[in-house]
Amino acid sequence: MPEGRQSPPPERQEGAQLQDPPGSGKASDLHKAEKRDPKDQLSCLTSNPKGPMDDALEKKFSRKPGNYTQLNM
């Protein structure tokens, strides 16, 4: 017995499988009525949490005493 499902033979296929033209690729009118500002979705987000290396990077690239090398010109 074969595994999985197989397509029906061509003489038994329905219109959507055989002769119907493909869809127009346009959304329904319900989708158009739902135009919202994408930035509204950002209001519920919290700020990015600090990563484990953020403090080390800040210290490494800061210009505090001990991290500043003066160039000889």
PDB file of N, CA and C in Angstrom:
ATOM      1  N   MET A   1       0.857  -1.175   0.000  1.00  0.00           N
ATOM      2  CA  MET A   1       0.000   0.000   0.000  1.00  0.00           C
ATOM      3  C   MET A   1       0.901   1.235   0.000  1.00  0.00           C
ATOM      4  N   PRO A   2       0.662   2.198  -0.898  1.00  0.00           N
ATOM      5  CA  PRO A   2       1.513   3.381  -0.964  1.00  0.00           C
ATOM      6  C   PRO A   2       1.299   4.278   0.259  1.00  0.00           C
ATOM      7  N   GLU A   3       2.373   4.943   0.647  1.00  0.00           N
ATOM      8  CA  GLU A   3       2.290   5.844   1.792  1.00  0.00           C
ATOM      9  C   GLU A   3       1.830   7.227   1.337  1.00  0.00           C
ATOM     10  N   GLY A   4       1.104   7.911   2.185  1.00  0.00           N
ATOM     11  CA  GLY A   4       0.665   9.264   1.871  1.00  0.00           C
ATOM     12  C   GLY A   4      -0.490   9.291   0.889  1.00  0.00           C
ATOM     13  N   ARG A   5      -0.960  10.485   0.584  1.00  0.00           N
ATOM     14  CA  ARG A   5      -2.079  10.638  -0.340  1.00  0.00           C
ATOM     15  C   ARG A   5      -1.565  10.994  -1.715  1.00  0.00           C
ATOM     16  N   GLN A   6      -2.294  10.573  -2.701  1.00  0.00           N
ATOM     17  CA  GLN A   6      -1.939  10.879  -4.078  1.00  0.00           C
ATOM     18  C   GLN A   6      -3.064  11.695  -4.709  1.00  0.00           C
ATOM     19  N   SER A   7      -2.714  12.464  -5.723  1.00  0.00           N
ATOM     20  CA  SER A   7      -3.722  13.238  -6.439  1.00  0.00           C
ATOM     21  C   SER A   7      -4.659  12.293  -7.173  1.00  0.00           C
ATOM     22  N   PRO A   8      -5.922  12.699  -7.325  1.00  0.00           N
ATOM     23  CA  PRO A   8      -6.842  11.859  -8.098  1.00  0.00           C
ATOM     24  C   PRO A   8      -6.449  11.880  -9.572  1.00  0.00           C
ATOM     25  N   PRO A   9      -6.878  10.897 -10.330  1.00  0.00           N
ATOM     26  CA  PRO A   9      -6.566  10.902 -11.757  1.00  0.00           C
ATOM     27  C   PRO A   9      -7.176  12.143 -12.418  1.00  0.00           C
ATOM     28  N   PRO A  10      -6.618  12.609 -13.540  1.00  0.00           N
ATOM     29  CA  PRO A  10      -7.089  13.844 -14.183  1.00  0.00           C
ATOM     30  C   PRO A  10      -8.588  13.881 -14.448  1.00  0.00           C
ATOM     31  N   GLU A  11      -9.182  12.771 -14.784  1.00  0.00           N
ATOM     32  CA  GLU A  11     -10.616  12.787 -15.085  1.00  0.00           C
ATOM     33  C   GLU A  11     -11.466  13.014 -13.835  1.00  0.00           C
ATOM     34  N   ARG A  12     -10.905  12.835 -12.659  1.00  0.00           N
ATOM     35  CA  ARG A  12     -11.656  13.033 -11.421  1.00  0.00           C
ATOM     36  C   ARG A  12     -11.247  14.315 -10.691  1.00  0.00           C
ATOM     37  N   GLN A  13     -10.298  15.070 -11.226  1.00  0.00           N
ATOM     38  CA  GLN A  13      -9.863  16.290 -10.551  1.00  0.00           C
ATOM     39  C   GLN A  13     -10.926  17.371 -10.676  1.00  0.00           C
ATOM     40  N   GLU A  14     -10.997  18.205  -9.661  1.00  0.00           N
ATOM     41  CA  GLU A  14     -11.979  19.285  -9.674  1.00  0.00           C
ATOM     42  C   GLU A  14     -11.403  20.495 -10.387  1.00  0.00           C
ATOM     43  N   GLY A  15     -12.237  21.480 -10.649  1.00  0.00           N
ATOM     44  CA  GLY A  15     -11.853  22.648 -11.432  1.00  0.00           C
ATOM     45  C   GLY A  15     -10.623  23.364 -10.920  1.00  0.00           C
ATOM     46  N   ALA A  16     -10.530  23.554  -9.607  1.00  0.00           N
ATOM     47  CA  ALA A  16      -9.403  24.301  -9.061  1.00  0.00           C
ATOM     48  C   ALA A  16      -8.085  23.599  -9.347  1.00  0.00           C
ATOM     49  N   GLN A  17      -8.129  22.298  -9.542  1.00  0.00           N
ATOM     50  CA  GLN A  17      -6.907  21.558  -9.815  1.00  0.00           C
ATOM     51  C   GLN A  17      -6.627  21.458 -11.304  1.00  0.00           C
ATOM     52  N   LEU A  18      -7.645  21.576 -12.111  1.00  0.00           N
ATOM     53  CA  LEU A  18      -7.468  21.247 -13.516  1.00  0.00           C
ATOM     54  C   LEU A  18      -7.584  22.448 -14.454  1.00  0.00           C
ATOM     55  N   GLN A  19      -8.768  23.061 -14.558  1.00  0.00           N
ATOM     56  CA  GLN A  19      -8.942  24.065 -15.605  1.00  0.00           C
ATOM     57  C   GLN A  19      -9.236  25.475 -15.115  1.00  0.00           C
ATOM     58  N   ASP A  20      -9.485  25.687 -13.839  1.00  0.00           N
ATOM     59  CA  ASP A  20      -9.774  27.038 -13.364  1.00  0.00           C
ATOM     60  C   ASP A  20      -8.527  27.914 -13.461  1.00  0.00           C
ATOM     61  N   PRO A  21      -8.697  29.187 -13.836  1.00  0.00           N
ATOM     62  CA  PRO A  21      -7.527  30.082 -13.897  1.00  0.00           C
ATOM     63  C   PRO A  21      -7.023  30.369 -12.483  1.00  0.00           C
ATOM     64  N   PRO A  22      -5.765  30.687 -12.357  1.00  0.00           N
ATOM     65  CA  PRO A  22      -5.241  31.010 -11.028  1.00  0.00           C
ATOM     66  C   PRO A  22      -5.868  32.294 -10.496  1.00  0.00           C
ATOM     67  N   GLY A  23      -5.802  32.493  -9.217  1.00  0.00           N
ATOM     68  CA  GLY A  23      -6.378  33.674  -8.595  1.00  0.00           C
ATOM     69  C   GLY A  23      -5.674  34.939  -9.043  1.00  0.00           C
ATOM     70  N   SER A  24      -6.306  36.071  -8.774  1.00  0.00           N
ATOM     71  CA  SER A  24      -5.753  37.350  -9.217  1.00  0.00           C
ATOM     72  C   SER A  24      -4.628  37.839  -8.314  1.00  0.00           C
ATOM     73  N   GLY A  25      -4.476  37.248  -7.139  1.00  0.00           N
ATOM     74  CA  GLY A  25      -3.420  37.653  -6.234  1.00  0.00           C
ATOM     75  C   GLY A  25      -3.752  38.882  -5.421  1.00  0.00           C
ATOM     76  N   LYS A  26      -5.010  39.259  -5.373  1.00  0.00           N
ATOM     77  CA  LYS A  26      -5.412  40.437  -4.610  1.00  0.00           C
ATOM     78  C   LYS A  26      -6.112  39.991  -3.338  1.00  0.00           C
ATOM     79  N   ALA A  27      -5.918  40.772  -2.278  1.00  0.00           N
ATOM     80  CA  ALA A  27      -6.527  40.460  -0.997  1.00  0.00           C
ATOM     81  C   ALA A  27      -8.005  40.836  -1.016  1.00  0.00           C
ATOM     82  N   SER A  28      -8.731  40.292  -0.075  1.00  0.00           N
ATOM     83  CA  SER A  28     -10.153  40.608   0.016  1.00  0.00           C
ATOM     84  C   SER A  28     -10.342  42.031   0.526  1.00  0.00           C
ATOM     85  N   ASP A  29     -11.556  42.533   0.433  1.00  0.00           N
ATOM     86  CA  ASP A  29     -11.865  43.888   0.883  1.00  0.00           C
ATOM     87  C   ASP A  29     -11.721  44.026   2.395  1.00  0.00           C
ATOM     88  N   LEU A  30     -11.881  42.942   3.132  1.00  0.00           N
ATOM     89  CA  LEU A  30     -11.734  43.006   4.580  1.00  0.00           C
ATOM     90  C   LEU A  30     -10.314  43.409   4.954  1.00  0.00           C
ATOM     91  N   HIS A  31      -9.364  42.938   4.204  1.00  0.00           N
ATOM     92  CA  HIS A  31      -7.966  43.252   4.489  1.00  0.00           C
ATOM     93  C   HIS A  31      -7.685  44.732   4.233  1.00  0.00           C
ATOM     94  N   LYS A  32      -8.300  45.290   3.218  1.00  0.00           N
ATOM     95  CA  LYS A  32      -8.070  46.693   2.867  1.00  0.00           C
ATOM     96  C   LYS A  32      -8.633  47.628   3.932  1.00  0.00           C
ATOM     97  N   ALA A  33      -9.722  47.247   4.557  1.00  0.00           N
ATOM     98  CA  ALA A  33     -10.347  48.097   5.560  1.00  0.00           C
ATOM     99  C   ALA A  33      -9.522  48.144   6.842  1.00  0.00           C
ATOM    100  N   GLU A  34      -8.578  47.249   6.995  1.00  0.00           N
ATOM    101  CA  GLU A  34      -7.815  47.132   8.227  1.00  0.00           C
ATOM    102  C   GLU A  34      -6.469  47.836   8.150  1.00  0.00           C
ATOM    103  N   LYS A  35      -6.389  48.958   7.477  1.00  0.00           N
ATOM    104  CA  LYS A  35      -5.107  49.661   7.363  1.00  0.00           C
ATOM    105  C   LYS A  35      -4.809  50.349   8.685  1.00  0.00           C
ATOM    106  N   ARG A  36      -3.750  49.881   9.326  1.00  0.00           N
ATOM    107  CA  ARG A  36      -3.317  50.475  10.581  1.00  0.00           C
ATOM    108  C   ARG A  36      -1.887  50.950  10.428  1.00  0.00           C
ATOM    109  N   ASP A  37      -1.518  51.869  11.266  1.00  0.00           N
ATOM    110  CA  ASP A  37      -0.146  52.358  11.266  1.00  0.00           C
ATOM    111  C   ASP A  37       0.756  51.259  11.828  1.00  0.00           C
ATOM    112  N   PRO A  38       1.793  50.851  11.095  1.00  0.00           N
ATOM    113  CA  PRO A  38       2.666  49.785  11.592  1.00  0.00           C
ATOM    114  C   PRO A  38       3.375  50.159  12.891  1.00  0.00           C
ATOM    115  N   LYS A  39       3.530  51.451  13.147  1.00  0.00           N
ATOM    116  CA  LYS A  39       4.208  51.863  14.375  1.00  0.00           C
ATOM    117  C   LYS A  39       3.341  51.639  15.608  1.00  0.00           C
ATOM    118  N   ASP A  40       2.039  51.432  15.425  1.00  0.00           N
ATOM    119  CA  ASP A  40       1.172  51.131  16.561  1.00  0.00           C
ATOM    120  C   ASP A  40       1.586  49.824  17.225  1.00  0.00           C
ATOM    121  N   GLN A  41       2.127  48.909  16.461  1.00  0.00           N
ATOM    122  CA  GLN A  41       2.546  47.624  17.011  1.00  0.00           C
ATOM    123  C   GLN A  41       3.763  47.778  17.912  1.00  0.00           C
ATOM    124  N   LEU A  42       4.535  48.840  17.728  1.00  0.00           N
ATOM    125  CA  LEU A  42       5.743  49.033  18.509  1.00  0.00           C
ATOM    126  C   LEU A  42       5.461  49.578  19.904  1.00  0.00           C
ATOM    127  N   SER A  43       4.283  50.127  20.124  1.00  0.00           N
ATOM    128  CA  SER A  43       3.991  50.763  21.402  1.00  0.00           C
ATOM    129  C   SER A  43       3.986  49.770  22.559  1.00  0.00           C
ATOM    130  N   CYS A  44       3.685  48.525  22.311  1.00  0.00           N
ATOM    131  CA  CYS A  44       3.631  47.545  23.391  1.00  0.00           C
ATOM    132  C   CYS A  44       4.975  46.863  23.638  1.00  0.00           C
ATOM    133  N   LEU A  45       5.984  47.162  22.816  1.00  0.00           N
ATOM    134  CA  LEU A  45       7.288  46.535  22.995  1.00  0.00           C
ATOM    135  C   LEU A  45       8.112  47.287  24.032  1.00  0.00           C
ATOM    136  N   THR A  46       8.881  46.532  24.799  1.00  0.00           N
ATOM    137  CA  THR A  46       9.802  47.160  25.737  1.00  0.00           C
ATOM    138  C   THR A  46      11.116  47.409  25.028  1.00  0.00           C
ATOM    139  N   SER A  47      11.964  48.217  25.636  1.00  0.00           N
ATOM    140  CA  SER A  47      13.253  48.497  25.004  1.00  0.00           C
ATOM    141  C   SER A  47      14.113  47.234  25.012  1.00  0.00           C
ATOM    142  N   ASN A  48      15.129  47.232  24.170  1.00  0.00           N
ATOM    143  CA  ASN A  48      16.008  46.072  24.105  1.00  0.00           C
ATOM    144  C   ASN A  48      16.739  45.902  25.427  1.00  0.00           C
ATOM    145  N   PRO A  49      16.764  44.695  25.956  1.00  0.00           N
ATOM    146  CA  PRO A  49      17.512  44.471  27.192  1.00  0.00           C
ATOM    147  C   PRO A  49      19.012  44.525  26.916  1.00  0.00           C
ATOM    148  N   LYS A  50      19.785  44.818  27.944  1.00  0.00           N
ATOM    149  CA  LYS A  50      21.235  44.863  27.797  1.00  0.00           C
ATOM    150  C   LYS A  50      21.755  43.458  27.551  1.00  0.00           C
ATOM    151  N   GLY A  51      22.698  43.362  26.646  1.00  0.00           N
ATOM    152  CA  GLY A  51      23.340  42.086  26.391  1.00  0.00           C
ATOM    153  C   GLY A  51      24.445  41.836  27.397  1.00  0.00           C
ATOM    154  N   PRO A  52      24.938  40.617  27.482  1.00  0.00           N
ATOM    155  CA  PRO A  52      25.975  40.291  28.464  1.00  0.00           C
ATOM    156  C   PRO A  52      27.300  40.999  28.197  1.00  0.00           C
ATOM    157  N   MET A  53      27.551  41.420  26.964  1.00  0.00           N
ATOM    158  CA  MET A  53      28.826  42.053  26.635  1.00  0.00           C
ATOM    159  C   MET A  53      28.734  43.573  26.495  1.00  0.00           C
ATOM    160  N   ASP A  54      27.562  44.149  26.700  1.00  0.00           N
ATOM    161  CA  ASP A  54      27.399  45.591  26.507  1.00  0.00           C
ATOM    162  C   ASP A  54      28.303  46.412  27.422  1.00  0.00           C
ATOM    163  N   ASP A  55      28.381  46.033  28.701  1.00  0.00           N
ATOM    164  CA  ASP A  55      29.221  46.786  29.634  1.00  0.00           C
ATOM    165  C   ASP A  55      30.690  46.678  29.256  1.00  0.00           C
ATOM    166  N   ALA A  56      31.135  45.487  28.861  1.00  0.00           N
ATOM    167  CA  ALA A  56      32.534  45.296  28.486  1.00  0.00           C
ATOM    168  C   ALA A  56      32.875  46.099  27.236  1.00  0.00           C
ATOM    169  N   LEU A  57      31.975  46.144  26.268  1.00  0.00           N
ATOM    170  CA  LEU A  57      32.220  46.923  25.056  1.00  0.00           C
ATOM    171  C   LEU A  57      32.264  48.415  25.353  1.00  0.00           C
ATOM    172  N   GLU A  58      31.383  48.861  26.224  1.00  0.00           N
ATOM    173  CA  GLU A  58      31.366  50.278  26.596  1.00  0.00           C
ATOM    174  C   GLU A  58      32.685  50.667  27.252  1.00  0.00           C
ATOM    175  N   LYS A  59      33.178  49.822  28.135  1.00  0.00           N
ATOM    176  CA  LYS A  59      34.446  50.103  28.808  1.00  0.00           C
ATOM    177  C   LYS A  59      35.612  50.053  27.821  1.00  0.00           C
ATOM    178  N   LYS A  60      35.591  49.085  26.931  1.00  0.00           N
ATOM    179  CA  LYS A  60      36.695  48.902  25.991  1.00  0.00           C
ATOM    180  C   LYS A  60      36.847  50.096  25.053  1.00  0.00           C
ATOM    181  N   PHE A  61      35.749  50.647  24.595  1.00  0.00           N
ATOM    182  CA  PHE A  61      35.801  51.716  23.605  1.00  0.00           C
ATOM    183  C   PHE A  61      35.574  53.107  24.198  1.00  0.00           C
ATOM    184  N   SER A  62      35.595  53.216  25.513  1.00  0.00           N
ATOM    185  CA  SER A  62      35.421  54.536  26.120  1.00  0.00           C
ATOM    186  C   SER A  62      36.737  55.311  26.055  1.00  0.00           C
ATOM    187  N   ARG A  63      36.650  56.618  26.235  1.00  0.00           N
ATOM    188  CA  ARG A  63      37.852  57.469  26.193  1.00  0.00           C
ATOM    189  C   ARG A  63      38.200  57.934  27.606  1.00  0.00           C
ATOM    190  N   LYS A  64      38.014  57.091  28.556  1.00  0.00           N
ATOM    191  CA  LYS A  64      38.361  57.411  29.933  1.00  0.00           C
ATOM    192  C   LYS A  64      39.858  57.191  30.129  1.00  0.00           C
ATOM    193  N   PRO A  65      40.435  57.742  31.187  1.00  0.00           N
ATOM    194  CA  PRO A  65      41.867  57.530  31.436  1.00  0.00           C
ATOM    195  C   PRO A  65      42.198  56.036  31.478  1.00  0.00           C
ATOM    196  N   GLY A  66      43.261  55.685  30.823  1.00  0.00           N
ATOM    197  CA  GLY A  66      43.671  54.287  30.758  1.00  0.00           C
ATOM    198  C   GLY A  66      43.273  53.626  29.459  1.00  0.00           C
ATOM    199  N   ASN A  67      42.319  54.199  28.757  1.00  0.00           N
ATOM    200  CA  ASN A  67      41.878  53.631  27.485  1.00  0.00           C
ATOM    201  C   ASN A  67      42.258  54.511  26.304  1.00  0.00           C
ATOM    202  N   TYR A  68      42.847  55.658  26.570  1.00  0.00           N
ATOM    203  CA  TYR A  68      43.144  56.603  25.499  1.00  0.00           C
ATOM    204  C   TYR A  68      44.629  56.548  25.174  1.00  0.00           C
ATOM    205  N   THR A  69      44.952  56.302  23.924  1.00  0.00           N
ATOM    206  CA  THR A  69      46.339  56.289  23.468  1.00  0.00           C
ATOM    207  C   THR A  69      46.541  57.491  22.566  1.00  0.00           C
ATOM    208  N   GLN A  70      47.481  58.346  22.965  1.00  0.00           N
ATOM    209  CA  GLN A  70      47.737  59.540  22.163  1.00  0.00           C
ATOM    210  C   GLN A  70      48.626  59.174  20.982  1.00  0.00           C
ATOM    211  N   LEU A  71      48.280  59.643  19.810  1.00  0.00           N
ATOM    212  CA  LEU A  71      49.059  59.371  18.608  1.00  0.00           C
ATOM    213  C   LEU A  71      50.224  60.343  18.515  1.00  0.00           C
ATOM    214  N   ASN A  72      51.383  59.837  18.104  1.00  0.00           N
ATOM    215  CA  ASN A  72      52.553  60.699  17.897  1.00  0.00           C
ATOM    216  C   ASN A  72      52.485  61.294  16.504  1.00  0.00           C
ATOM    217  N   MET A  73      52.493  62.591  16.419  1.00  0.00           N
ATOM    218  CA  MET A  73      52.442  63.237  15.112  1.00  0.00           C
ATOM    219  C   MET A  73      53.597  64.144  14.931  1.00  0.00           C
TER     220      MET A  73
END
